[in-house]
Amino acid sequence: MKNFAKIFITASTLLLTVQSCQSQKVVVNREVETTNDGKMLLGHQTKDQLLKAPYSEWYSPQHADYAIDQKALAELKKEKLNSYNMVLVMGTWCEDSHREVPRLFKILEATGFPDAKLTMIAVNRKYEAPGGEEGPYNIQRVPTIIVQKYGKEIGRVIETPTSGYLERDLLEIIKRDNSPIKDLLK
């Protein structure tokens, strides 16, 4: 009986140890105070953080003032933007992020893009997040918007859209993915 109790306790301890090692706590909406940049978001974030001060000071006006290219928006809907996933890596200290992130959210809202299909990661000036969340994406500049299909990157917009309009760059990425020529090249 004593052996059974020892085996049971040992097995239970081992099982709990393995389970605790496998489960990692994901911290969402981490905010830090820095000497040079003041408040800064780091790691996984949700859009509602951008609606709070001090981020709302740049987010809200940019979001309100951006005029979406309606033709590109209609094409994004037609090309089924909602069938893709996106990863947004941004810096709350970055002027390009201050401009492009509110625009991206306005576009996503206009297309009805599901919040669950967007992963937002905030990084510091070294392009690092506390848990290394940015690691798999090879981030060189922010914001970086990565469009994915079935977990595979099909394109990205880095810092500023090449066309001058974020919705047009996103449309170009999706059109390339939906192109019949792409299937012939496989």
mmCIF file of C-alpha atoms in Angstrom:
data_model
loop_
_atom_site.group_PDB
_atom_site.id
_atom_site.type_symbol
_atom_site.label_atom_id
_atom_site.label_comp_id
_atom_site.label_asym_id
_atom_site.label_seq_id
_atom_site.Cartn_x
_atom_site.Cartn_y
_atom_site.Cartn_z
ATOM 1 C CA MET A 1 0.000 0.000 0.000
ATOM 2 C CA LYS A 2 2.872 2.367 0.846
ATOM 3 C CA ASN A 3 4.480 1.682 -2.548
ATOM 4 C CA PHE A 4 1.199 2.471 -4.305
ATOM 5 C CA ALA A 5 0.945 5.787 -2.434
ATOM 6 C CA LYS A 6 4.549 6.684 -3.306
ATOM 7 C CA ILE A 7 3.984 5.842 -6.982
ATOM 8 C CA PHE A 8 0.705 7.790 -7.016
ATOM 9 C CA ILE A 9 2.278 10.874 -5.412
ATOM 10 C CA THR A 10 5.332 10.719 -7.705
ATOM 11 C CA ALA A 11 3.167 10.320 -10.825
ATOM 12 C CA SER A 12 0.850 13.145 -9.752
ATOM 13 C CA THR A 13 3.782 15.463 -9.077
ATOM 14 C CA LEU A 14 5.347 14.614 -12.419
ATOM 15 C CA LEU A 15 2.063 15.177 -14.259
ATOM 16 C CA LEU A 16 1.491 18.569 -12.606
ATOM 17 C CA THR A 17 5.075 19.608 -13.358
ATOM 18 C CA VAL A 18 4.703 18.720 -17.048
ATOM 19 C CA GLN A 19 1.368 20.533 -17.282
ATOM 20 C CA SER A 20 2.747 23.685 -15.669
ATOM 21 C CA CYS A 21 5.698 23.698 -18.062
ATOM 22 C CA GLN A 22 3.440 23.310 -21.094
ATOM 23 C CA SER A 23 0.992 26.070 -20.225
ATOM 24 C CA GLN A 24 2.344 29.564 -20.733
ATOM 25 C CA LYS A 25 0.483 32.616 -19.611
ATOM 26 C CA VAL A 26 0.000 35.104 -22.451
ATOM 27 C CA VAL A 27 0.044 38.649 -21.157
ATOM 28 C CA VAL A 28 -2.215 40.932 -23.182
ATOM 29 C CA ASN A 29 -2.247 44.738 -23.165
ATOM 30 C CA ARG A 30 1.056 45.195 -21.330
ATOM 31 C CA GLU A 31 1.952 48.846 -20.818
ATOM 32 C CA VAL A 32 5.261 50.158 -19.505
ATOM 33 C CA GLU A 33 6.557 53.580 -18.561
ATOM 34 C CA THR A 34 9.835 54.562 -20.214
ATOM 35 C CA THR A 35 12.153 57.477 -19.539
ATOM 36 C CA ASN A 36 12.468 58.625 -23.160
ATOM 37 C CA ASP A 37 9.098 57.636 -24.642
ATOM 38 C CA GLY A 38 6.689 57.812 -21.722
ATOM 39 C CA LYS A 39 3.967 55.161 -21.807
ATOM 40 C CA MET A 40 4.543 52.382 -24.311
ATOM 41 C CA LEU A 41 2.591 49.246 -25.223
ATOM 42 C CA LEU A 42 4.548 45.993 -25.491
ATOM 43 C CA GLY A 43 3.631 42.464 -26.554
ATOM 44 C CA HIS A 44 0.180 41.230 -27.566
ATOM 45 C CA GLN A 45 -2.368 44.055 -27.691
ATOM 46 C CA THR A 46 -6.026 44.657 -28.439
ATOM 47 C CA LYS A 47 -7.473 47.614 -30.294
ATOM 48 C CA ASP A 48 -9.166 49.001 -27.196
ATOM 49 C CA GLN A 49 -5.732 49.949 -25.793
ATOM 50 C CA LEU A 50 -5.336 52.418 -28.671
ATOM 51 C CA LEU A 51 -8.575 54.130 -27.656
ATOM 52 C CA LYS A 52 -7.094 55.054 -24.262
ATOM 53 C CA ALA A 53 -4.801 57.990 -23.455
ATOM 54 C CA PRO A 54 -2.089 58.694 -24.426
ATOM 55 C CA TYR A 55 -2.483 56.563 -27.583
ATOM 56 C CA SER A 56 -5.915 57.982 -28.429
ATOM 57 C CA GLU A 57 -4.248 61.374 -28.938
ATOM 58 C CA TRP A 58 -2.794 60.143 -32.242
ATOM 59 C CA TYR A 59 -5.084 57.182 -32.968
ATOM 60 C CA SER A 60 -8.476 58.890 -32.876
ATOM 61 C CA PRO A 61 -7.751 61.868 -35.193
ATOM 62 C CA GLN A 62 -5.936 59.701 -37.760
ATOM 63 C CA HIS A 63 -8.766 57.156 -37.707
ATOM 64 C CA ALA A 64 -11.446 59.832 -38.086
ATOM 65 C CA ASP A 65 -9.685 61.841 -40.813
ATOM 66 C CA TYR A 66 -8.607 59.004 -43.116
ATOM 67 C CA ALA A 67 -10.630 58.813 -46.328
ATOM 68 C CA ILE A 68 -10.649 55.218 -47.568
ATOM 69 C CA ASP A 69 -10.365 54.591 -51.313
ATOM 70 C CA GLN A 70 -13.906 53.248 -51.814
ATOM 71 C CA LYS A 71 -13.048 51.426 -55.050
ATOM 72 C CA ALA A 72 -10.188 49.558 -53.372
ATOM 73 C CA LEU A 73 -12.433 48.863 -50.372
ATOM 74 C CA ALA A 74 -15.113 47.308 -52.597
ATOM 75 C CA GLU A 75 -12.460 45.154 -54.272
ATOM 76 C CA LEU A 76 -11.053 44.064 -50.894
ATOM 77 C CA LYS A 77 -14.531 42.836 -49.968
ATOM 78 C CA LYS A 78 -14.916 41.105 -53.336
ATOM 79 C CA GLU A 79 -11.492 39.435 -53.001
ATOM 80 C CA LYS A 80 -12.520 38.196 -49.529
ATOM 81 C CA LEU A 81 -10.029 39.973 -47.289
ATOM 82 C CA ASN A 82 -11.894 38.351 -44.387
ATOM 83 C CA SER A 83 -10.641 34.902 -45.429
ATOM 84 C CA TYR A 84 -7.061 35.904 -44.510
ATOM 85 C CA ASN A 85 -5.291 36.440 -41.191
ATOM 86 C CA MET A 86 -3.109 39.431 -40.363
ATOM 87 C CA VAL A 87 -0.271 40.165 -38.014
ATOM 88 C CA LEU A 88 0.372 43.803 -37.152
ATOM 89 C CA VAL A 89 3.689 44.646 -35.512
ATOM 90 C CA MET A 90 3.787 48.260 -34.376
ATOM 91 C CA GLY A 91 5.452 50.695 -32.024
ATOM 92 C CA THR A 92 3.443 53.208 -30.019
ATOM 93 C CA TRP A 93 6.567 55.414 -30.151
ATOM 94 C CA CYS A 94 6.692 55.327 -33.993
ATOM 95 C CA GLU A 95 5.250 58.104 -36.175
ATOM 96 C CA ASP A 96 4.640 55.703 -39.077
ATOM 97 C CA SER A 97 2.614 53.497 -36.715
ATOM 98 C CA HIS A 98 0.716 56.585 -35.551
ATOM 99 C CA ARG A 99 -0.331 57.159 -39.165
ATOM 100 C CA GLU A 100 -0.818 53.643 -40.565
ATOM 101 C CA VAL A 101 -2.310 51.718 -37.623
ATOM 102 C CA PRO A 102 -5.466 53.885 -37.352
ATOM 103 C CA ARG A 103 -5.854 53.657 -41.130
ATOM 104 C CA LEU A 104 -5.536 49.873 -41.023
ATOM 105 C CA PHE A 105 -8.206 49.603 -38.353
ATOM 106 C CA LYS A 106 -10.538 51.883 -40.303
ATOM 107 C CA ILE A 107 -10.100 49.646 -43.374
ATOM 108 C CA LEU A 108 -10.621 46.465 -41.346
ATOM 109 C CA GLU A 109 -13.752 47.904 -39.719
ATOM 110 C CA ALA A 110 -15.144 48.924 -43.139
ATOM 111 C CA THR A 111 -14.629 45.399 -44.517
ATOM 112 C CA GLY A 112 -16.033 43.707 -41.426
ATOM 113 C CA PHE A 113 -12.693 41.981 -40.785
ATOM 114 C CA PRO A 114 -13.026 39.776 -37.669
ATOM 115 C CA ASP A 115 -10.961 40.962 -34.684
ATOM 116 C CA ALA A 116 -9.998 37.353 -33.976
ATOM 117 C CA LYS A 117 -8.106 37.173 -37.301
ATOM 118 C CA LEU A 118 -5.754 40.016 -36.367
ATOM 119 C CA THR A 119 -2.756 39.568 -34.088
ATOM 120 C CA MET A 120 -1.347 42.885 -32.877
ATOM 121 C CA ILE A 121 2.123 42.958 -31.328
ATOM 122 C CA ALA A 122 3.684 46.135 -29.943
ATOM 123 C CA VAL A 123 7.480 46.367 -29.828
ATOM 124 C CA ASN A 124 10.110 48.657 -28.312
ATOM 125 C CA ARG A 125 12.665 50.691 -30.281
ATOM 126 C CA LYS A 126 14.814 47.574 -30.733
ATOM 127 C CA TYR A 127 11.779 45.899 -32.410
ATOM 128 C CA GLU A 128 11.423 43.474 -29.499
ATOM 129 C CA ALA A 129 8.441 42.368 -27.440
ATOM 130 C CA PRO A 130 8.882 41.031 -23.890
ATOM 131 C CA GLY A 131 7.947 37.451 -24.762
ATOM 132 C CA GLY A 132 9.674 37.370 -28.140
ATOM 133 C CA GLU A 133 6.303 37.406 -29.918
ATOM 134 C CA GLU A 134 7.838 39.287 -32.862
ATOM 135 C CA GLY A 135 10.560 36.666 -33.360
ATOM 136 C CA PRO A 136 8.987 34.555 -36.120
ATOM 137 C CA TYR A 137 8.265 37.618 -38.287
ATOM 138 C CA ASN A 138 11.768 39.073 -38.919
ATOM 139 C CA ILE A 139 10.730 42.664 -38.168
ATOM 140 C CA GLN A 140 13.080 45.342 -39.507
ATOM 141 C CA ARG A 141 10.748 48.379 -39.363
ATOM 142 C CA VAL A 142 7.344 49.239 -37.972
ATOM 143 C CA PRO A 143 4.574 49.127 -38.631
ATOM 144 C CA THR A 144 4.750 45.821 -40.461
ATOM 145 C CA ILE A 145 1.452 44.341 -41.617
ATOM 146 C CA ILE A 146 1.701 40.685 -42.584
ATOM 147 C CA VAL A 147 -1.078 39.011 -44.561
ATOM 148 C CA GLN A 148 -1.321 35.251 -44.037
ATOM 149 C CA LYS A 149 -3.306 32.416 -45.555
ATOM 150 C CA TYR A 150 -3.365 29.020 -43.833
ATOM 151 C CA GLY A 151 -0.592 30.220 -41.521
ATOM 152 C CA LYS A 152 1.743 31.106 -44.396
ATOM 153 C CA GLU A 153 2.806 34.658 -45.199
ATOM 154 C CA ILE A 154 1.620 35.790 -48.627
ATOM 155 C CA GLY A 155 2.754 39.412 -48.375
ATOM 156 C CA ARG A 156 3.553 42.329 -46.126
ATOM 157 C CA VAL A 157 3.390 46.098 -45.985
ATOM 158 C CA ILE A 158 6.401 47.609 -44.243
ATOM 159 C CA GLU A 159 6.389 51.100 -42.722
ATOM 160 C CA THR A 160 4.469 52.921 -45.486
ATOM 161 C CA PRO A 161 2.351 51.574 -48.360
ATOM 162 C CA THR A 162 4.167 51.669 -51.698
ATOM 163 C CA SER A 163 1.018 52.882 -53.482
ATOM 164 C CA GLY A 164 0.407 55.582 -50.881
ATOM 165 C CA TYR A 165 -2.825 53.833 -49.817
ATOM 166 C CA LEU A 166 -2.804 50.938 -47.404
ATOM 167 C CA GLU A 167 -6.006 49.458 -48.818
ATOM 168 C CA ARG A 168 -4.481 49.391 -52.322
ATOM 169 C CA ASP A 169 -1.350 47.600 -51.084
ATOM 170 C CA LEU A 170 -3.484 45.040 -49.216
ATOM 171 C CA LEU A 171 -5.559 44.534 -52.342
ATOM 172 C CA GLU A 172 -2.429 43.973 -54.428
ATOM 173 C CA ILE A 173 -1.212 41.303 -51.990
ATOM 174 C CA ILE A 174 -4.546 39.484 -52.108
ATOM 175 C CA LYS A 175 -4.862 39.743 -55.884
ATOM 176 C CA ARG A 176 -1.397 38.218 -56.276
ATOM 177 C CA ASP A 177 -2.484 35.376 -54.013
ATOM 178 C CA ASN A 178 -5.728 34.850 -55.940
ATOM 179 C CA SER A 179 -4.040 35.034 -59.336
ATOM 180 C CA PRO A 180 -4.453 31.937 -61.558
ATOM 181 C CA ILE A 181 -0.808 32.407 -62.682
ATOM 182 C CA LYS A 182 0.287 31.639 -59.134
ATOM 183 C CA ASP A 183 -1.229 28.160 -59.476
ATOM 184 C CA LEU A 184 0.606 27.569 -62.756
ATOM 185 C CA LEU A 185 3.967 28.407 -61.182
ATOM 186 C CA LYS A 186 3.637 25.760 -58.469
#
